[in-house]
Short mmCIF file of C-alpha atoms and ligand atoms in Angstrom, two decimals:
data_model
loop_
_atom_site.label_atom_id
_atom_site.label_comp_id
_atom_site.label_asym_id
_atom_site.label_seq_id
_atom_site.Cartn_x
_atom_site.Cartn_y
_atom_site.Cartn_z
CA MET A 1 153.68 125.49 4.46
CA ILE A 2 152.22 126.88 7.68
CA LEU A 3 154.27 126.02 10.75
CA CYS A 4 152.73 125.09 14.05
CA MET A 5 154.57 126.91 16.83
CA LYS A 6 154.80 125.19 20.21
CA PHE A 7 154.60 126.96 23.59
CA ASP A 8 154.09 125.95 27.19
CA VAL A 9 151.57 128.74 27.79
CA VAL A 10 149.58 130.90 25.37
CA ILE A 11 147.95 133.94 27.00
CA ILE A 12 145.04 135.41 25.04
CA GLY A 13 144.50 139.08 25.94
CA GLY A 14 147.26 141.58 26.73
CA GLY A 15 145.29 143.97 28.96
CA LEU A 16 146.56 144.74 32.46
CA VAL A 17 145.91 141.26 33.83
CA GLY A 18 147.16 139.18 30.86
CA ALA A 19 150.27 141.35 30.54
CA SER A 20 150.93 141.05 34.29
CA LEU A 21 150.87 137.24 34.07
CA ALA A 22 153.30 137.21 31.13
CA ALA A 23 155.63 139.54 33.07
CA ALA A 24 155.35 137.42 36.23
CA LEU A 25 156.42 134.36 34.24
CA GLN A 26 159.56 135.99 32.81
CA HIS A 27 161.95 133.81 34.88
CA SER A 28 159.78 130.70 34.93
CA GLY A 29 161.68 128.86 32.21
CA LEU A 30 158.39 128.40 30.34
CA SER A 31 158.00 129.36 26.70
CA LEU A 32 155.17 131.89 26.39
CA ALA A 33 153.06 133.49 23.69
CA LEU A 34 150.73 136.43 24.15
CA VAL A 35 147.99 137.18 21.61
CA GLU A 36 146.38 140.63 21.65
CA SER A 37 143.70 141.63 19.16
CA GLN A 38 143.70 145.40 19.55
CA SER A 39 146.13 147.23 17.30
CA SER A 40 145.59 150.46 19.22
CA LEU A 41 147.01 148.83 22.36
CA MET A 42 150.43 148.26 20.86
CA ARG A 43 152.17 149.13 17.62
CA ASN A 44 155.40 147.84 16.07
CA ASN A 45 156.07 145.58 19.00
CA ALA A 46 155.63 148.51 21.36
CA PRO A 47 152.59 149.65 23.22
CA ALA A 48 150.82 152.59 21.59
CA MET A 49 152.51 155.67 22.96
CA ASN A 50 149.47 157.24 24.47
CA VAL A 51 151.19 158.09 27.71
CA PRO A 52 150.47 161.79 28.09
CA ASN A 53 153.31 164.24 27.61
CA ASN A 54 151.12 167.09 28.77
CA VAL A 55 150.82 167.11 32.53
CA GLU A 56 147.21 168.35 32.33
CA GLU A 57 146.11 165.34 30.22
CA TRP A 58 144.83 162.68 32.57
CA ASP A 59 143.55 159.27 31.55
CA SER A 60 139.89 158.79 32.47
CA ARG A 61 140.61 155.15 33.41
CA ILE A 62 142.08 155.41 36.85
CA TYR A 63 142.81 152.44 39.11
CA ALA A 64 143.15 152.09 42.86
CA ILE A 65 146.01 149.59 43.12
CA SER A 66 146.20 147.70 46.42
CA PRO A 67 149.54 147.28 48.27
CA GLY A 68 149.46 143.56 47.36
CA SER A 69 149.05 144.34 43.64
CA ARG A 70 151.80 146.93 43.91
CA SER A 71 154.30 144.41 45.28
CA PHE A 72 153.28 141.94 42.53
CA LEU A 73 153.96 144.65 39.91
CA GLU A 74 157.22 145.59 41.63
CA GLU A 75 158.44 141.98 41.49
CA SER A 76 157.78 141.84 37.74
CA GLY A 77 159.69 145.08 37.14
CA ALA A 78 156.70 147.09 35.84
CA TRP A 79 156.18 149.33 38.86
CA PRO A 80 159.63 151.01 38.79
CA LEU A 81 158.93 152.06 35.17
CA LEU A 82 155.98 154.22 36.25
CA ASP A 83 156.32 157.98 36.62
CA ALA A 84 156.03 158.44 40.40
CA SER A 85 154.86 162.04 39.97
CA ARG A 86 151.62 160.73 38.43
CA ILE A 87 150.80 158.34 41.27
CA ALA A 88 148.82 159.40 44.34
CA PRO A 89 148.89 157.42 47.60
CA VAL A 90 145.59 156.97 49.44
CA GLU A 91 146.32 157.73 53.08
CA ALA A 92 142.74 157.55 54.35
CA MET A 93 139.22 156.73 53.24
CA ARG A 94 135.99 158.42 54.29
CA VAL A 95 132.78 156.56 53.49
CA PHE A 96 129.42 158.30 54.02
CA GLY A 97 125.97 156.75 54.31
CA ASP A 98 122.86 158.52 53.05
CA THR A 99 121.98 160.08 56.41
CA GLY A 100 125.42 161.40 57.25
CA ALA A 101 126.74 158.24 58.93
CA GLU A 102 130.47 157.89 58.42
CA LEU A 103 133.14 155.23 58.35
CA GLU A 104 136.82 156.18 58.27
CA PHE A 105 139.88 154.08 57.54
CA SER A 106 143.46 155.28 57.65
CA ALA A 107 146.77 153.80 56.59
CA TYR A 108 148.08 154.75 60.04
CA GLN A 109 145.34 152.67 61.76
CA MET A 110 146.09 149.75 59.46
CA GLY A 111 149.85 150.02 60.04
CA VAL A 112 150.62 150.39 56.32
CA ALA A 113 152.28 153.14 54.26
CA GLU A 114 149.16 153.64 52.12
CA LEU A 115 145.76 152.02 51.63
CA ALA A 116 146.17 152.05 47.83
CA CYS A 117 147.90 153.92 45.03
CA ILE A 118 145.85 155.76 42.42
CA LEU A 119 147.25 155.70 38.92
CA GLU A 120 146.35 155.89 35.24
CA GLY A 121 145.42 152.71 33.38
CA ARG A 122 147.38 153.55 30.22
CA ALA A 123 150.57 154.32 32.19
CA LEU A 124 150.42 150.92 33.87
CA GLN A 125 149.63 149.21 30.56
CA HIS A 126 152.64 150.93 29.01
CA ALA A 127 154.96 149.93 31.87
CA LEU A 128 153.87 146.30 31.67
CA TRP A 129 154.40 146.21 27.90
CA GLN A 130 157.88 147.68 28.30
CA VAL A 131 158.71 144.64 30.47
CA LEU A 132 157.19 142.25 27.91
CA GLN A 133 159.29 143.68 25.09
CA GLN A 134 162.48 142.72 26.96
CA GLN A 135 161.26 139.25 27.76
CA GLU A 136 163.26 136.49 26.09
CA ASN A 137 160.81 133.66 26.79
CA LEU A 138 157.86 135.52 25.22
CA THR A 139 156.60 135.78 21.63
CA LEU A 140 154.08 138.54 21.00
CA PHE A 141 151.30 138.20 18.42
CA HIS A 142 149.62 141.55 17.83
CA PRO A 143 147.45 142.66 16.40
CA ALA A 144 146.26 139.10 15.88
CA GLN A 145 142.75 137.71 15.75
CA CYS A 146 141.88 134.28 17.09
CA ALA A 147 139.90 132.05 14.72
CA ALA A 148 139.62 128.65 16.40
CA LEU A 149 140.65 126.86 19.56
CA LYS A 150 140.73 123.07 19.71
CA PHE A 151 141.40 120.95 22.76
CA ALA A 152 143.01 117.52 22.87
CA ASP A 153 144.20 115.46 25.86
CA GLU A 154 147.82 116.49 25.43
CA ALA A 155 147.53 120.11 24.33
CA ALA A 156 145.37 122.87 22.88
CA THR A 157 145.74 124.34 19.41
CA LEU A 158 144.95 127.95 18.65
CA THR A 159 144.50 129.00 15.04
CA LEU A 160 144.86 132.67 14.19
CA GLU A 161 142.87 134.31 11.40
CA ASP A 162 146.00 134.57 9.25
CA GLY A 163 146.36 130.77 9.42
CA ARG A 164 149.23 130.54 11.93
CA THR A 165 148.74 127.86 14.57
CA LEU A 166 149.97 127.86 18.16
CA ASN A 167 150.15 124.68 20.16
CA ALA A 168 150.16 124.98 23.98
CA ASN A 169 149.94 122.92 27.14
CA LEU A 170 147.92 125.71 28.71
CA ILE A 171 145.71 128.44 27.26
CA VAL A 172 145.10 131.38 29.58
CA GLY A 173 141.97 133.42 28.86
CA ALA A 174 142.79 137.02 29.85
CA ASP A 175 140.51 138.46 27.19
CA GLY A 176 138.18 140.53 29.33
CA ARG A 177 134.52 140.47 30.25
CA ASP A 178 133.18 139.05 26.96
CA SER A 179 135.92 136.42 26.84
CA TRP A 180 136.14 134.42 23.63
CA VAL A 181 138.32 131.81 25.36
CA ARG A 182 135.63 131.29 28.01
CA LYS A 183 133.10 130.50 25.28
CA GLN A 184 135.45 128.11 23.48
CA ALA A 185 136.07 126.29 26.78
CA GLY A 186 132.31 125.91 27.28
CA ILE A 187 132.25 127.90 30.54
CA SER A 188 129.17 130.05 30.66
CA GLU A 189 126.83 131.86 32.97
CA GLU A 190 124.47 134.79 32.45
CA PRO A 191 125.88 138.03 33.89
CA VAL A 192 123.72 139.96 36.37
CA ASP A 193 123.10 143.44 35.00
CA TYR A 194 123.56 145.93 37.84
CA GLN A 195 121.32 148.41 36.01
CA GLN A 196 124.05 150.93 36.63
CA HIS A 197 126.78 152.64 34.66
CA GLY A 198 130.09 153.76 36.11
CA VAL A 199 130.55 157.37 35.03
CA VAL A 200 134.19 158.37 35.18
CA ALA A 201 135.80 161.81 34.86
CA ASN A 202 138.70 163.73 36.40
CA PHE A 203 138.43 167.10 38.14
CA SER A 204 140.63 169.75 39.67
CA THR A 205 139.40 170.95 43.05
CA ASP A 206 139.53 174.15 45.08
CA LYS A 207 140.37 172.41 48.31
CA PRO A 208 143.16 169.82 48.76
CA HIS A 209 142.11 166.18 49.11
CA ARG A 210 144.97 165.43 51.55
CA GLY A 211 145.34 161.90 50.19
CA ILE A 212 141.78 160.98 51.20
CA ALA A 213 139.54 158.78 49.02
CA TYR A 214 135.88 159.75 49.47
CA GLN A 215 132.81 157.61 48.88
CA TRP A 216 129.14 158.49 49.28
CA PHE A 217 126.52 155.74 49.32
CA GLN A 218 123.32 157.41 48.18
CA PRO A 219 119.95 155.85 47.31
CA ASP A 220 120.41 156.82 43.65
CA GLY A 221 124.03 155.76 43.28
CA ILE A 222 127.53 155.52 44.71
CA LEU A 223 129.92 158.41 44.20
CA ALA A 224 133.66 157.90 44.68
CA LEU A 225 136.31 160.62 44.42
CA LEU A 226 139.84 159.24 44.41
CA PRO A 227 142.90 161.45 44.96
CA LEU A 228 145.15 162.21 42.00
CA PRO A 229 148.48 164.06 42.28
CA GLY A 230 148.03 167.77 43.04
CA ASP A 231 144.57 169.18 43.70
CA ARG A 232 142.87 166.73 41.38
CA VAL A 233 140.48 163.86 41.85
CA SER A 234 139.13 161.04 39.76
CA MET A 235 135.41 160.28 39.90
CA VAL A 236 133.57 156.97 39.57
CA TRP A 237 129.84 157.62 39.97
CA SER A 238 127.79 154.43 39.72
CA VAL A 239 124.26 155.42 38.73
CA HIS A 240 121.21 154.16 36.87
CA PRO A 241 121.74 154.21 33.05
CA GLU A 242 119.20 157.06 32.73
CA LYS A 243 121.08 159.21 35.21
CA SER A 244 124.33 158.28 33.49
CA ALA A 245 122.93 159.58 30.17
CA GLU A 246 121.84 162.78 31.94
CA LEU A 247 125.29 163.31 33.45
CA LEU A 248 126.99 162.78 30.08
CA ALA A 249 124.65 165.30 28.44
CA LEU A 250 125.35 168.08 30.98
CA THR A 251 127.52 171.07 30.12
CA ARG A 252 130.93 171.07 31.82
CA GLU A 253 129.79 173.73 34.30
CA ALA A 254 126.56 171.89 35.18
CA LEU A 255 128.44 168.60 35.66
CA CYS A 256 130.92 170.26 38.04
CA ILE A 257 128.11 171.76 40.11
CA LYS A 258 126.26 168.43 40.21
CA VAL A 259 129.35 166.51 41.39
CA ALA A 260 130.44 169.16 43.91
CA THR A 261 126.91 169.18 45.39
CA ALA A 262 126.74 165.38 45.62
CA ALA A 263 130.18 165.52 47.29
CA GLN A 264 128.72 167.92 49.86
CA HIS A 265 131.22 170.59 48.72
CA MET A 266 133.93 168.85 50.74
CA LEU A 267 136.50 169.63 48.05
CA GLY A 268 135.08 173.06 47.21
CA LYS A 269 134.49 174.11 43.61
CA MET A 270 135.39 171.55 40.96
CA GLN A 271 136.56 171.91 37.34
CA VAL A 272 136.33 168.98 34.96
CA ILE A 273 139.73 168.18 33.37
CA THR A 274 138.89 164.88 31.61
CA PRO A 275 135.47 164.61 29.97
CA PRO A 276 133.09 162.00 31.37
CA ALA A 277 132.71 158.48 29.96
CA ALA A 278 130.37 155.70 31.07
CA PHE A 279 130.87 151.94 31.49
CA PRO A 280 127.96 149.49 31.99
CA LEU A 281 128.35 147.53 35.23
CA ARG A 282 127.54 143.89 35.75
CA MET A 283 128.39 140.94 37.92
CA LEU A 284 129.56 137.65 36.50
CA VAL A 285 129.94 134.65 38.81
CA LEU A 286 131.19 131.59 36.94
CA PRO A 287 130.72 128.01 38.09
CA GLN A 288 134.41 127.38 37.33
CA ILE A 289 137.42 129.38 36.18
CA SER A 290 139.28 126.51 34.56
CA ALA A 291 138.57 123.72 32.11
CA PRO A 292 140.83 121.10 30.51
CA ARG A 293 143.89 123.00 29.19
CA VAL A 294 142.34 126.40 30.07
CA ALA A 295 142.63 128.86 32.97
CA LEU A 296 140.70 132.12 33.09
CA ILE A 297 142.07 135.24 34.79
CA GLY A 298 140.89 138.83 35.29
CA ASP A 299 137.56 140.02 33.90
CA ALA A 300 137.34 136.83 31.82
CA ALA A 301 136.98 134.99 35.16
CA HIS A 302 134.84 137.44 37.16
CA ASN A 303 133.10 140.79 36.90
CA MET A 304 132.21 142.83 39.96
CA HIS A 305 130.92 146.26 40.96
CA PRO A 306 133.72 148.87 41.03
CA LEU A 307 132.58 150.28 44.40
CA ALA A 308 135.48 148.60 46.20
CA GLY A 309 137.99 149.28 43.38
CA GLN A 310 138.84 145.57 43.35
CA GLY A 311 138.27 144.38 39.76
CA VAL A 312 141.79 144.62 38.44
CA ASN A 313 143.28 143.84 41.87
CA THR A 314 141.37 140.56 41.95
CA GLY A 315 142.66 139.91 38.42
CA PHE A 316 146.25 140.55 39.56
CA ARG A 317 145.70 138.07 42.39
CA ASP A 318 144.58 135.49 39.78
CA ALA A 319 147.74 136.16 37.76
CA ARG A 320 149.99 136.03 40.84
CA GLN A 321 148.43 132.75 41.99
CA LEU A 322 148.67 131.12 38.58
CA ALA A 323 152.31 132.24 38.23
CA GLN A 324 153.10 130.81 41.68
CA ILE A 325 151.50 127.47 40.77
CA MET A 326 153.50 127.37 37.54
CA ALA A 327 156.72 128.19 39.42
CA GLY A 328 156.06 125.56 42.08
CA ARG A 329 155.08 122.77 39.72
CA GLY A 330 158.28 120.84 40.51
CA ALA A 331 158.92 117.89 38.23
CA GLN A 332 155.60 118.39 36.47
CA ASN A 333 156.55 119.43 32.94
CA ASP A 334 153.00 119.78 31.69
CA CYS A 335 151.88 123.17 32.97
CA GLY A 336 148.32 122.50 31.76
CA ASP A 337 148.05 119.37 33.92
CA ALA A 338 144.57 118.98 35.42
CA ARG A 339 145.95 118.81 38.99
CA LEU A 340 147.63 122.21 38.62
CA LEU A 341 144.43 123.71 37.23
CA ARG A 342 142.39 122.26 40.10
CA ARG A 343 144.86 123.83 42.53
CA TYR A 344 144.45 127.21 40.80
CA GLU A 345 140.65 126.91 40.95
CA ARG A 346 140.71 125.97 44.66
CA LYS A 347 143.12 128.72 45.67
CA ARG A 348 141.19 131.49 43.90
CA LYS A 349 137.61 130.56 44.77
CA GLU A 350 137.29 132.14 48.20
CA ASP A 351 138.85 135.49 47.32
CA ILE A 352 136.75 135.89 44.17
CA TYR A 353 133.47 134.98 45.90
CA THR A 354 134.24 137.22 48.90
CA MET A 355 134.87 140.21 46.64
CA GLN A 356 131.80 139.56 44.50
CA ALA A 357 129.50 138.97 47.47
CA THR A 358 130.77 142.06 49.32
CA THR A 359 130.38 144.41 46.38
CA TYR A 360 126.97 142.92 45.44
CA GLY A 361 125.72 143.13 49.06
CA LEU A 362 126.88 146.72 49.60
CA LYS A 363 125.43 147.90 46.31
CA HIS A 364 122.02 146.41 47.16
CA LEU A 365 122.05 147.48 50.80
CA PHE A 366 122.43 151.11 49.82
CA ASN A 367 120.45 151.06 46.59
CA ASN A 368 117.27 150.40 48.54
CA ASP A 369 114.56 152.65 49.96
CA VAL A 370 113.16 150.39 52.70
CA PRO A 371 113.21 152.70 55.81
CA LEU A 372 114.36 149.94 58.19
CA LEU A 373 117.28 149.06 55.91
CA ARG A 374 118.10 152.72 55.68
CA SER A 375 118.51 153.05 59.47
CA VAL A 376 120.32 149.74 59.80
CA ARG A 377 122.91 150.53 57.13
CA ASN A 378 123.67 153.95 58.61
CA LEU A 379 123.78 152.62 62.17
CA GLY A 380 126.03 149.86 60.85
CA LEU A 381 128.46 152.35 59.33
CA ASN A 382 128.63 154.40 62.54
CA ALA A 383 128.99 151.33 64.75
CA THR A 384 131.68 149.80 62.52
CA ASN A 385 133.57 153.09 62.69
CA HIS A 386 133.97 152.64 66.44
CA ILE A 387 135.03 148.98 66.39
CA ILE A 388 138.67 149.15 65.35
CA PRO A 389 139.29 145.35 65.05
CA LEU A 390 136.20 145.02 62.80
CA LYS A 391 137.38 147.91 60.65
CA LYS A 392 140.80 146.33 60.35
CA MET A 393 139.25 143.01 59.38
CA LEU A 394 137.11 144.69 56.68
CA MET A 395 140.07 146.53 55.24
CA GLN A 396 142.59 143.70 55.42
CA HIS A 397 141.17 141.88 52.40
CA ALA A 398 141.31 144.98 50.21
CA LEU A 399 145.02 145.47 51.01
CA ASN A 400 146.02 142.12 49.49
C1 FAD B 1 134.00 152.40 35.92
C2 FAD B 1 134.98 151.38 36.36
C3 FAD B 1 135.95 151.69 37.31
C4 FAD B 1 136.85 150.69 37.74
N1 FAD B 1 137.78 151.01 38.69
C5 FAD B 1 138.61 150.05 39.18
C6 FAD B 1 139.57 150.33 40.22
O1 FAD B 1 139.71 151.45 40.74
N2 FAD B 1 140.36 149.30 40.67
C7 FAD B 1 140.24 148.04 40.16
O2 FAD B 1 140.92 147.12 40.66
N3 FAD B 1 139.38 147.76 39.14
C8 FAD B 1 138.56 148.72 38.64
N4 FAD B 1 137.68 148.42 37.63
C9 FAD B 1 137.70 147.07 37.02
C10 FAD B 1 138.78 146.96 35.95
O3 FAD B 1 138.59 147.94 34.95
C11 FAD B 1 138.80 145.58 35.29
O4 FAD B 1 138.68 144.59 36.27
C12 FAD B 1 140.13 145.37 34.52
O5 FAD B 1 140.30 146.34 33.52
C13 FAD B 1 140.16 143.99 33.87
O6 FAD B 1 141.39 143.79 33.20
P1 FAD B 1 141.61 142.55 32.22
O7 FAD B 1 143.02 142.64 31.75
O8 FAD B 1 141.12 141.31 32.88
O9 FAD B 1 140.59 142.80 31.03
P2 FAD B 1 140.62 143.94 29.89
O10 FAD B 1 141.15 145.21 30.42
O11 FAD B 1 139.24 143.93 29.30
O12 FAD B 1 141.68 143.39 28.82
C14 FAD B 1 141.36 142.35 27.95
C15 FAD B 1 142.32 142.41 26.78
O13 FAD B 1 142.08 141.31 25.94
C16 FAD B 1 142.03 141.72 24.58
N5 FAD B 1 141.15 140.77 23.87
C17 FAD B 1 139.82 140.64 23.99
N6 FAD B 1 139.38 139.64 23.22
C18 FAD B 1 140.47 139.12 22.60
C19 FAD B 1 140.66 138.05 21.68
N7 FAD B 1 139.64 137.30 21.24
N8 FAD B 1 141.90 137.81 21.23
C20 FAD B 1 142.95 138.53 21.67
N9 FAD B 1 142.83 139.56 22.55
C21 FAD B 1 141.61 139.84 23.02
C22 FAD B 1 141.49 143.13 24.65
O14 FAD B 1 141.84 143.86 23.49
C23 FAD B 1 142.15 143.66 25.92
O15 FAD B 1 143.40 144.24 25.66
C24 FAD B 1 136.78 149.38 37.18
C25 FAD B 1 135.82 149.08 36.22
C26 FAD B 1 134.91 150.05 35.80
C27 FAD B 1 133.88 149.71 34.78
#
């Protein structure tokens, strides 16, 4: 006989955002399940031990974590489990237009300790999963494949491929950009293809970065170099798919020269320490991020250009908001109640649209050869640089 297990919340997807929600709900009194399909992500109830033991091995997936996300991760106990020697604070940002115009932000100007922290994706994943393993109100299903999801007025029922069934008041779709949960809930929209790939790689540099994150907006792409501990940087170069293929085909030496030249030799000679990889970029704006008995979080709920380093941060804000709504539900026992889901939808709308519109607008403003636009965008950068309150306003959102 196959038992049907009952939970308050079933989270589908144990990536950074899904895992962060489970961790944030550890003292909520709710019974939780988390279903993750990838066996390589975790083994034997523990995350795959791919945290590097060699200091020269750096993950190519690097994240700029905002101060707001950091405090969310601190509250859940994941942040203190990270190796501080592998985290680099961003103390300033220098953004260059395509005619030399410049915009500078500093943590000092903003009155904060750092603008962001740069760290490795797998280290954060590992820290979050260490928290989940200790969590008494959580049952982990992994690797486990979802087979069917059925919705009724009172609850939703998830059937796994091995026949086990999970009954929940709320299903949370944290299953990434091609979300299966989203499809089952009937929420759909065509993504906008940015016609760009994000090419990532890590480098050691001749000159110190001094905690500065650099970004160059060029007509053929956007190059970002983020500080890593020591004289190392992490690159995200958003370029047309053809240029991405060219970059990936270059020899190590040729790639280093290409990147150092595009970076105007500001960091001197560069040596690649993590081979390049490319990720297709797209924008996904959904008409809604909830449906009866379903809430979407993270990339399942929105995709955006990585130029502002806000994808996972926006996902953490979804998770934080949903956890707060669950915690503040008062006498409402049904955590999948439509009123709670409407509140989640309302609270998240503005932030998600602001981030998507900003990244979309900036990408198109600079990926454009119209001469007038060219002058306006560069004048705009220079002018903004001199208006401190405007700079602060621009930066404030990214610090959340
Ligand atoms: C080049 C590049 C650079 C970026 N840099 C930054 C940055 O600096 N800062 C930032 O904030 N963001 C950045 N982003 C965005 C960031 O990578 C994503 O927003 C983030 O990884 C989304 O996390 P997630 O947990 O929502 O989804 P995912 O990381 O995709 O996790 C989804 C999880 O769900 C699991 N899953 C999928 N389907 C199922 C299923 N049916 N059943 C069970 N489990 C399932 C998957 O195995 C996976 O573990 C960048 C993106 C790109 C492409």
